[in-house]
Short mmCIF file of C-alpha atoms and ligand atoms in Angstrom, two decimals:
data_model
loop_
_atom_site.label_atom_id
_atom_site.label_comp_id
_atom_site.label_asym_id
_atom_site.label_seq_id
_atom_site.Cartn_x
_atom_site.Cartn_y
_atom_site.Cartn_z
CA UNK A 109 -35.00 28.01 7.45
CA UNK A 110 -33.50 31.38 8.58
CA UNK A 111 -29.39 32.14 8.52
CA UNK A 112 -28.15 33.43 11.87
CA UNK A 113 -26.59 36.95 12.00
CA UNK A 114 -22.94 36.56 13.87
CA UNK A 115 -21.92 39.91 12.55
CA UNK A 116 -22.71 42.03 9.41
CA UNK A 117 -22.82 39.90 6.26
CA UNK A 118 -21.29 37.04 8.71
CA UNK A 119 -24.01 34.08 9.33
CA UNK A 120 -24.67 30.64 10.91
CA UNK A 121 -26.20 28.48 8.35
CA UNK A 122 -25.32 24.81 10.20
CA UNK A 123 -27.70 21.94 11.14
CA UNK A 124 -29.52 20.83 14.39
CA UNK A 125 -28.99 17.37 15.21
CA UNK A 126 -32.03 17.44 17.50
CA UNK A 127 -32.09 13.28 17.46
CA UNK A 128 -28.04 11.84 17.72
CA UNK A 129 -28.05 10.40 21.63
CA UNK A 130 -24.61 8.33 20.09
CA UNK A 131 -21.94 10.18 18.05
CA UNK A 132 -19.73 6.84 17.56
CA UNK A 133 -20.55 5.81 21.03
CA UNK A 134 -20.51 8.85 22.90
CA UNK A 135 -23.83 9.81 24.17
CA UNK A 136 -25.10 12.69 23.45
CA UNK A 137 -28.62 13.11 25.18
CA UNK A 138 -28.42 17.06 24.39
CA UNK A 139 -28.56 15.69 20.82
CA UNK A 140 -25.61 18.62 18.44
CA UNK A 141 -25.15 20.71 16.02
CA UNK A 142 -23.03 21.14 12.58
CA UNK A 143 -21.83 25.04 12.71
CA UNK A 144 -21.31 26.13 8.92
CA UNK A 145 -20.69 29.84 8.52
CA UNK A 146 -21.28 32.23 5.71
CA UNK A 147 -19.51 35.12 4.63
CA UNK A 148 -20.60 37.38 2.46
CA UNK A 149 -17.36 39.78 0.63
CA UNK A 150 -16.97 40.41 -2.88
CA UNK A 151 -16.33 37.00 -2.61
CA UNK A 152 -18.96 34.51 -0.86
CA UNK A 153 -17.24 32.11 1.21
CA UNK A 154 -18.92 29.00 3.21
CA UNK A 155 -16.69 27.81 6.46
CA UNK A 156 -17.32 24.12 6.39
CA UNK A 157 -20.58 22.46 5.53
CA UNK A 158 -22.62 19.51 7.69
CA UNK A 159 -23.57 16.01 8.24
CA UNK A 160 -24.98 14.95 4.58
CA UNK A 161 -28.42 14.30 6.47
CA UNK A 162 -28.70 18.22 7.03
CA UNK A 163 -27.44 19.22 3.54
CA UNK A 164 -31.29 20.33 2.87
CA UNK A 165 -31.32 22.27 6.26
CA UNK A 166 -27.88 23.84 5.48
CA UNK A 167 -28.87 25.38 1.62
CA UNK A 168 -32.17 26.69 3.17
CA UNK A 169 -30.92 28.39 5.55
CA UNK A 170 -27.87 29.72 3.20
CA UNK A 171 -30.87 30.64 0.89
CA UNK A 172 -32.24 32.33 3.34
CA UNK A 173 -29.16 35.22 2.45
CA UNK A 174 -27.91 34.46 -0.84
CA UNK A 175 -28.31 32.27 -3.94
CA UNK A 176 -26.30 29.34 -2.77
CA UNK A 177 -24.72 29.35 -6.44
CA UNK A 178 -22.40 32.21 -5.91
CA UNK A 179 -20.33 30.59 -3.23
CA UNK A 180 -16.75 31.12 -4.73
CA UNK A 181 -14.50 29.83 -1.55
CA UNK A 182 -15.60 26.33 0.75
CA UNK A 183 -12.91 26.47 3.78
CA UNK A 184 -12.53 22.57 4.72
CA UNK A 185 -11.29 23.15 8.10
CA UNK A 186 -11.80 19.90 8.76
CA UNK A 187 -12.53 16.40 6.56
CA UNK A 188 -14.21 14.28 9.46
CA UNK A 189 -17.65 13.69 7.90
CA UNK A 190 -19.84 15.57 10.26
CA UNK A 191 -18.31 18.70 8.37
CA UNK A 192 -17.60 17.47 5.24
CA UNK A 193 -20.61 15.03 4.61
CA UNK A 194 -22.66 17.81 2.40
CA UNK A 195 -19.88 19.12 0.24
CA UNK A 196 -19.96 17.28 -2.53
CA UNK A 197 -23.79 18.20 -2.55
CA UNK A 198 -22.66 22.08 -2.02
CA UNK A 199 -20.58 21.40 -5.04
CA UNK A 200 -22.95 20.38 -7.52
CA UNK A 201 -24.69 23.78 -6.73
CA UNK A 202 -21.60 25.72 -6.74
CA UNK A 203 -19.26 23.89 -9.12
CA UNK A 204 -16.98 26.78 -9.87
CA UNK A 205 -16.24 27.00 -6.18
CA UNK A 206 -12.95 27.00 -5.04
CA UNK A 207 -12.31 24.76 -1.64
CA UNK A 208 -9.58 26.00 0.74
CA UNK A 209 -8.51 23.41 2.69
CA UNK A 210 -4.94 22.05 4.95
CA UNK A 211 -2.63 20.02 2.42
CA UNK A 212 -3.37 16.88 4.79
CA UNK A 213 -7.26 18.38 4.34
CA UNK A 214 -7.04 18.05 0.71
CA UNK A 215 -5.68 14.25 0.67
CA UNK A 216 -8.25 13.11 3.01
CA UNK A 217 -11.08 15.05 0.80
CA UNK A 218 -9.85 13.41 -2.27
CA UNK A 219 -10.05 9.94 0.08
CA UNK A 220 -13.44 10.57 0.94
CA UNK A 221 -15.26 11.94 -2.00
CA UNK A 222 -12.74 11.39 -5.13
CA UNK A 223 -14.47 14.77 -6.26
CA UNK A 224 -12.85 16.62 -9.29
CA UNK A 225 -12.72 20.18 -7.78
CA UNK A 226 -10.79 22.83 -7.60
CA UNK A 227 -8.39 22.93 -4.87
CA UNK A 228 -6.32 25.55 -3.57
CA UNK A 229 -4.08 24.40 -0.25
CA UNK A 230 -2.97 26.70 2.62
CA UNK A 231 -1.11 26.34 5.13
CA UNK A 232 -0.29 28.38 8.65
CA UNK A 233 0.39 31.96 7.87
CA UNK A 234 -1.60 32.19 4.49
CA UNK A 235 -4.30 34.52 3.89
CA UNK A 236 -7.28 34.54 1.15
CA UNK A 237 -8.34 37.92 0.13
CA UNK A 238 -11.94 38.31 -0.01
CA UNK A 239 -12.49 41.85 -1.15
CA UNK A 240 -13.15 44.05 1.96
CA UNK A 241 -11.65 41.58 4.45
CA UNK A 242 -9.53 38.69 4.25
CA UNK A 243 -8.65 35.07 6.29
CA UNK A 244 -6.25 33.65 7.79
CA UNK A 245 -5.27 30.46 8.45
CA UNK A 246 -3.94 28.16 11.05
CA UNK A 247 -2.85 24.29 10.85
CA UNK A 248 -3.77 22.82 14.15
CA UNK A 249 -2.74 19.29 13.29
CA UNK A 250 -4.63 16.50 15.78
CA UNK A 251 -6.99 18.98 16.89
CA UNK A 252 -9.12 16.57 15.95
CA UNK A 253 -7.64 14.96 12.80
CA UNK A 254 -3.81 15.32 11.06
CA UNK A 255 -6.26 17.60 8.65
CA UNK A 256 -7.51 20.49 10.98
CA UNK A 257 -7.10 23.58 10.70
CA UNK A 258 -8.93 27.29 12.01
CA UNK A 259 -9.66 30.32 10.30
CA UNK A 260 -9.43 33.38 11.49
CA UNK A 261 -10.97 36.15 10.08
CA UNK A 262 -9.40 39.03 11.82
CA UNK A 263 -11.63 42.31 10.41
CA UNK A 264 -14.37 41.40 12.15
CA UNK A 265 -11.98 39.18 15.16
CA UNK A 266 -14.15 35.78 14.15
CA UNK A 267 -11.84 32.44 15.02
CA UNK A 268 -13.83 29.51 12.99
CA UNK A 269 -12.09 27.11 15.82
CA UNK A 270 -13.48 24.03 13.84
CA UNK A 271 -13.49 21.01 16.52
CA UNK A 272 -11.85 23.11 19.26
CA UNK A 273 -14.09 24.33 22.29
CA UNK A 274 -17.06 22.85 20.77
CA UNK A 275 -19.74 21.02 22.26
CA UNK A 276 -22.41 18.65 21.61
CA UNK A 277 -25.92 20.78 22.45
CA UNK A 278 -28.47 20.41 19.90
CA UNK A 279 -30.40 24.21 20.84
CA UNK A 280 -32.78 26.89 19.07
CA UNK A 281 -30.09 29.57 21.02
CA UNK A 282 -26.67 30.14 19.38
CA UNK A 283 -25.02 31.81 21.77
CA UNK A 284 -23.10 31.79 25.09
CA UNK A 285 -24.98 34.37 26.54
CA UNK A 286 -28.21 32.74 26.17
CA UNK A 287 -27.87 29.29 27.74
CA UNK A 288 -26.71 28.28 30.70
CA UNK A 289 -22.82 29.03 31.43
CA UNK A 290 -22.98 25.91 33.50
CA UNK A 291 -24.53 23.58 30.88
CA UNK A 292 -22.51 24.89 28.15
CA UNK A 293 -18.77 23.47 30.03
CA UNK A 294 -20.64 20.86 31.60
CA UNK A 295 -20.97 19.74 27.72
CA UNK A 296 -17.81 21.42 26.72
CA UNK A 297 -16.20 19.71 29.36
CA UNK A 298 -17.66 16.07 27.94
CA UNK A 299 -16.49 17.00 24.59
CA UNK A 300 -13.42 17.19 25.43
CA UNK A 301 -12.91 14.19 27.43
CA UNK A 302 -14.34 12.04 24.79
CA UNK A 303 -13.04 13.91 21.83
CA UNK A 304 -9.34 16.12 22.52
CA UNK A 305 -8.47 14.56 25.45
CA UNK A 306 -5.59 12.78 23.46
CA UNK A 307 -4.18 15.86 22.02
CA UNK A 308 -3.31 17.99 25.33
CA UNK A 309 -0.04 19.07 23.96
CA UNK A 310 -1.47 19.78 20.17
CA UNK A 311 -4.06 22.26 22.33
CA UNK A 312 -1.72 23.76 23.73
CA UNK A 313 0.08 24.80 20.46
CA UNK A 314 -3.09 25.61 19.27
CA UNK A 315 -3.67 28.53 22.24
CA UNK A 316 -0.62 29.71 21.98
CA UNK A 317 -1.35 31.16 18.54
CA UNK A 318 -4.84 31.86 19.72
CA UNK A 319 -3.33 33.74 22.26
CA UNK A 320 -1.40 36.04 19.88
CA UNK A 321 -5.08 36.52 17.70
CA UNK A 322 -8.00 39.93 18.79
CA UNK A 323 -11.04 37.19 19.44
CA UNK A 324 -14.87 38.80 19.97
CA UNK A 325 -16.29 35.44 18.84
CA UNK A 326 -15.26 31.71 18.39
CA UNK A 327 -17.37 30.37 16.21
CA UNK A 328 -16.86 25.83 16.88
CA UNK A 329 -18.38 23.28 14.50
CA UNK A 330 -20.88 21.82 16.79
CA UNK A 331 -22.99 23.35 19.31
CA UNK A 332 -23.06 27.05 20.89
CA UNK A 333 -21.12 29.93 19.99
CA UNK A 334 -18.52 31.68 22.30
CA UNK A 335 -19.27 35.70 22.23
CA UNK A 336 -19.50 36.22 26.15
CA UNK A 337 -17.33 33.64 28.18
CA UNK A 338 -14.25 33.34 26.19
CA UNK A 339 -12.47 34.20 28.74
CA UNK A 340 -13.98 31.01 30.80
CA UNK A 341 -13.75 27.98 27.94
CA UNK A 342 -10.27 29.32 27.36
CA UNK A 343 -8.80 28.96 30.75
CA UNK A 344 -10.69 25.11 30.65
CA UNK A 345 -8.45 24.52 27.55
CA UNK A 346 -5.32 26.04 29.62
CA UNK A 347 -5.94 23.13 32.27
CA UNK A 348 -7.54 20.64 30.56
CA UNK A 349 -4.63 20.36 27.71
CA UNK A 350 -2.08 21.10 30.76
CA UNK A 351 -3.91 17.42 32.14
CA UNK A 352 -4.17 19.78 35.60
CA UNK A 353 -6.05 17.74 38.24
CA UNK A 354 -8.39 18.41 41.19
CA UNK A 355 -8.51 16.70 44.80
CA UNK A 356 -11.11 14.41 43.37
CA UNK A 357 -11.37 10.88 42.96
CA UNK A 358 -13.34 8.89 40.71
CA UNK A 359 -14.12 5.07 41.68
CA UNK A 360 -15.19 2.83 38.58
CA UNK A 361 -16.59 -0.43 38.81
CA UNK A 362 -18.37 -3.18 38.03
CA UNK A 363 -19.65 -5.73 40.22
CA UNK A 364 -21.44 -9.18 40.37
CA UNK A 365 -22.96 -10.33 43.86
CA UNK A 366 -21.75 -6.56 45.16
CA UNK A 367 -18.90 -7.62 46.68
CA UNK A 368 -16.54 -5.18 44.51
CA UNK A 369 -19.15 -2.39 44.59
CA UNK A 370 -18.78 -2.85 48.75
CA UNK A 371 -14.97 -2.21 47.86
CA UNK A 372 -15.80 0.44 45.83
CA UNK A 373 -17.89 2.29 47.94
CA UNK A 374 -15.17 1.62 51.21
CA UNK A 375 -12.68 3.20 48.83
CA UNK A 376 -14.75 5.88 47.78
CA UNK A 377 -15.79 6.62 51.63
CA UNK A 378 -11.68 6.58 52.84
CA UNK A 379 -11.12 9.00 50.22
CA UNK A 380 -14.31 10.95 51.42
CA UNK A 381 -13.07 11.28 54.65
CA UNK A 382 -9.52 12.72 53.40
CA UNK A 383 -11.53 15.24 51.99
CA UNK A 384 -11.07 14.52 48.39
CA UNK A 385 -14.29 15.07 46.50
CA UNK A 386 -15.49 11.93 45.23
CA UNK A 387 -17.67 10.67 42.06
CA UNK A 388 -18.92 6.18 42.52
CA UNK A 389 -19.55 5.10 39.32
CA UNK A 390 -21.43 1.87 38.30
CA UNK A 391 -20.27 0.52 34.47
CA UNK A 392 -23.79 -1.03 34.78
CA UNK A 393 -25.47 2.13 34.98
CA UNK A 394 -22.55 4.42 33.94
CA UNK A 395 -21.53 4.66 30.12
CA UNK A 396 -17.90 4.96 29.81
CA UNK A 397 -18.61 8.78 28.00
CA UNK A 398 -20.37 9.88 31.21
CA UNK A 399 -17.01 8.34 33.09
CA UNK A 400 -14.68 10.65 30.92
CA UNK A 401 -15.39 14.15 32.03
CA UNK A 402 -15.00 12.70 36.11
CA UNK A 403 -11.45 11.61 34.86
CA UNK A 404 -10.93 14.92 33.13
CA UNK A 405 -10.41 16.56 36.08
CA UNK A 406 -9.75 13.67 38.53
CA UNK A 407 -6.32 13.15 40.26
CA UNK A 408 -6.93 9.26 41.39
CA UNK A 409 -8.54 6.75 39.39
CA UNK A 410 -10.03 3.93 41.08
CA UNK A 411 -11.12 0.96 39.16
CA UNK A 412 -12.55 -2.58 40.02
CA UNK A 413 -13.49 -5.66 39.01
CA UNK A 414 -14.47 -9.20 39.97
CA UNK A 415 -12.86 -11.87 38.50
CA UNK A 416 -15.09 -14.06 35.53
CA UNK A 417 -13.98 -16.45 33.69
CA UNK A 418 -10.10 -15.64 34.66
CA UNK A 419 -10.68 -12.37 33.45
CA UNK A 420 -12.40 -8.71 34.30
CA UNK A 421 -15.95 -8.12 33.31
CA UNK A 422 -16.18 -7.05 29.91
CA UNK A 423 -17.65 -3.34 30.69
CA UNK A 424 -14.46 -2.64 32.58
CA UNK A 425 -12.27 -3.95 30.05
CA UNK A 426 -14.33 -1.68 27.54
CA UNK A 427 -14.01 1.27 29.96
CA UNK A 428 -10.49 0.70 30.01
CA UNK A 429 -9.84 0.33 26.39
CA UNK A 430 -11.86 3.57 26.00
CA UNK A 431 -9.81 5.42 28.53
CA UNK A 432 -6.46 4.61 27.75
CA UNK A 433 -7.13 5.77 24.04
CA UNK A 434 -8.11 9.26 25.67
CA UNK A 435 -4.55 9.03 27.34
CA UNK A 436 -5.17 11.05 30.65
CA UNK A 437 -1.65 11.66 32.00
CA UNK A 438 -0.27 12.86 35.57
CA UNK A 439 -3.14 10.46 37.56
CA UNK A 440 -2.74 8.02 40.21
CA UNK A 441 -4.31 4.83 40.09
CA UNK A 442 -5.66 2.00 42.25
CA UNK A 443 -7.06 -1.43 41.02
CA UNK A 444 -9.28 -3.60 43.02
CA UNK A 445 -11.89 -6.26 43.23
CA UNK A 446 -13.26 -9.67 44.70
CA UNK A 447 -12.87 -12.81 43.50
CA UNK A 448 -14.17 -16.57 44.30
CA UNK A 449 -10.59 -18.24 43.04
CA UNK A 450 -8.96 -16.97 40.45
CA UNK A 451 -8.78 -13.93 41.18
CA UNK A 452 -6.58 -12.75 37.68
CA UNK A 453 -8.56 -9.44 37.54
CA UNK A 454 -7.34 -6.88 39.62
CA UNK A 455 -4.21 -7.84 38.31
CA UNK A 456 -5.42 -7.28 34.81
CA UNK A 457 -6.64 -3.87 35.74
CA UNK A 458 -3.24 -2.41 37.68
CA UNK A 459 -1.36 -4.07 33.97
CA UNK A 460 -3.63 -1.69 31.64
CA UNK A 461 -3.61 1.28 34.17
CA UNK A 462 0.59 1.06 34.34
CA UNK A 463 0.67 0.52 30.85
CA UNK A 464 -1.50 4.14 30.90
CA UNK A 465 0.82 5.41 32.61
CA UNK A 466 -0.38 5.69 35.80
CA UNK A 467 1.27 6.02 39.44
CA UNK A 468 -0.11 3.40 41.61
CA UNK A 469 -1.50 2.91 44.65
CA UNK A 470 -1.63 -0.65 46.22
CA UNK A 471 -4.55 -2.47 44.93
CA UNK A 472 -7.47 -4.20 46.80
CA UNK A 473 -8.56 -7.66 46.60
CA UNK A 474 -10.48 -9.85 48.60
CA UNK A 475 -11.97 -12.89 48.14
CA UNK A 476 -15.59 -13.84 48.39
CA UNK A 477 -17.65 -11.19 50.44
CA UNK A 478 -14.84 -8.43 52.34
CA UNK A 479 -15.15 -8.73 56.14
CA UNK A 480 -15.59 -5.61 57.92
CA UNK A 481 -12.15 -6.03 59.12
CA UNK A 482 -10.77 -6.35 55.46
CA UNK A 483 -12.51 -3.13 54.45
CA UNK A 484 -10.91 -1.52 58.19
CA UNK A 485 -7.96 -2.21 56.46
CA UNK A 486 -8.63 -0.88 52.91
CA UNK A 487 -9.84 2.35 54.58
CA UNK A 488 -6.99 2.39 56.77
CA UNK A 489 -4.32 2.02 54.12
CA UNK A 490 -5.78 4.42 51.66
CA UNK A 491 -5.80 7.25 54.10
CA UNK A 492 -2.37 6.42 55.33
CA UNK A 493 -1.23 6.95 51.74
CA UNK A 494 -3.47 10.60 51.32
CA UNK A 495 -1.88 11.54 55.09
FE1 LIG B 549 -16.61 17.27 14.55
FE2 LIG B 549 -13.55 15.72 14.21
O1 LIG B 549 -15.29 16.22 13.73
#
């Protein structure tokens, strides 16, 4: 399999993931890539490795440029499995092979593999001379892991951003500038929901010394490779990690005989009117990684749910688990939902959005099928709250 030319002596020598449709749980129907990178100096270097599945994929195509015994450095920017998964296969070939990796990158290798190789550990600020032109490196600590860390190599102004403005597109193109722009933060966008949303103000440390770095290519460890639009995924970052909002609302729900999806859709209508650009979501047909990115940029949050059992269904209570976790902040939220008698779970719902730290509005819930003078009245309150 052929290397990709990023630069002179500077390749792509990752994996396609052309089948994944779940990386643990988030769907990814574009399928993804592992980015590995190869530099060739007076020293040869490989910039993380791939998913142990593609090891075969990854030597072929570092083959393809150089006898894959010479690598001297392995940069572990990064210990989560879908980059680390092939090196102790890389280091069978390459046993002399140093690896270059964050102190916390070097106690979760040794946690992972229990390997007996060299290790030399860098922190922010260090450099590693490779002959004509030498790295740098940044800790970015929860950008994904306590591990991570980017690599910048600054002759040729290459940040290997690691986790950071990737995206899950499994593609024969490798670059920005020959997919769709749309597509590629439409995925970007996902990623980040389901992946960084958590670590908004660990991003933002992490641009600020971006920011200070000459960048002609960002060079992630899945998916497409930023050469053309930096410019565009860095300003997402800037309000993404900033947890800046739209005048959007997203209702989420799930319903049983349709009574709480004829709330939903009353709530979604009120805000409608307001003007607010609105997203209905179904849990049934929905999967709580499709709900993300609508939250990522969503000021309210609507969610329902009818009552079962004393409790709310079990795909909002998952969709709520899942969201909380991803800790959007600066939201407003509004629970509702029919019941028969009980009744306990729009109750349930406002608890776990509070506890998310979310403003409220005042929740819906009606019993049995809403009258059209019930949902008169939802409209009419919502809109006297958005006046
Ligand atoms: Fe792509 Fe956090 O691993």
């Amino acid at each position: 399999m052929k290397a990709v030319k990023l630069k002179e002596n500077i390749y792509w020598v990752g994996g396609i993931d052309w089948d994944i449709r779940s990386f643990h749980g988030y769907l990814t129907p574009r399928g993804t890539t592992y980015n590995a990178y190869l530099i060739i100096d007076d020293k040869i270097t490989l910039v993380d490795t791939v998913k142990h599945y593609l090891y075969d994929e990854m030597l072929s195509r570092i083959a393809d440029v150089i006898d894959p015994s010479r690598i001297d450095y392995v940069v572990s920017n990064h210990v989560e499995m879908d980059h680390s998964g092939s090196l102790p296969r890389i280091m069978e070939v390459a046993p002399q092979a140093k690896i270059i990796t964050s102190p916390n990158g070097e106690k979760g290798l040794k946690a992972h593999y229990q390997g007996d190789w060299d290790y030399t550990v860098v922190k922010s600020g260090d450099t590693l001379n490779l002959g004509s032109r030498s790295l740098s490196f940044v800790q970015t600590p929860m950008v994904h892991w306590p591990d991570n860390m980017v690599t910048y190599l600054a002759e040729e102004k290459i940040l290997f951003s690691n986790d950071a403005f990737g995206q899950h597109i499994a593609s024969p193109e490798r670059f920005d500038d020959q997919i769709s722009l749309g597509v590629l933060l439409e995925e970007a966008g996902k990623y980040y929901a389901n992946i960084v949303f958590p670590y908004g103000s660990q991003v933002q440390k992490a641009l600020e010394t971006v920011s200070t770095l000459d960048i002609e290519i960002i060079a992630p460890s899945h998916g497409i490779i930023w050469r053309s639009n930096i410019p565009a995924i860095l300003q997402e970052y800037v309000k993404w990690s900033a947890n800046e909002t739209e005048n959007k609302v997203v209702v989420v729900y799930d319903t049983m005989w349709g009574s709480t999806e004829k709330i939903a859709r009353t709530i979604g209508s009120a805000f409608e009117a307001k003007g607010v650009s609105t997203r209905i979501m179904n849990l049934q047909v929905s999967d709580i990684s499709d709900v993300m990115p609508e939250v990522l940029t969503a000021k309210y949050v609507c969610v329902g749910s009818s009552t079962l059992n004393n409790n709310m269904l079990p795909k909002v209570s998952a969709f709520l688990t899942y969201m909380k976790g991803l800790a959007p902040k600066n939201r407003i939220g509004l629970a509702f939902g029919s019941y028969g008698w009980g009744g306990q779970s729009v109750g349930q719902v406002e608890e776990v959005l509070k506890g998310a730290g979310f403003e409220l509005m005042e929740q819906v819930r009606l019993q049995y099928i809403p009258s059209q003078e019930q949902l008169t009245e939802v409209v009419k309150k919502i809109q006297e709250v958005l006046e």
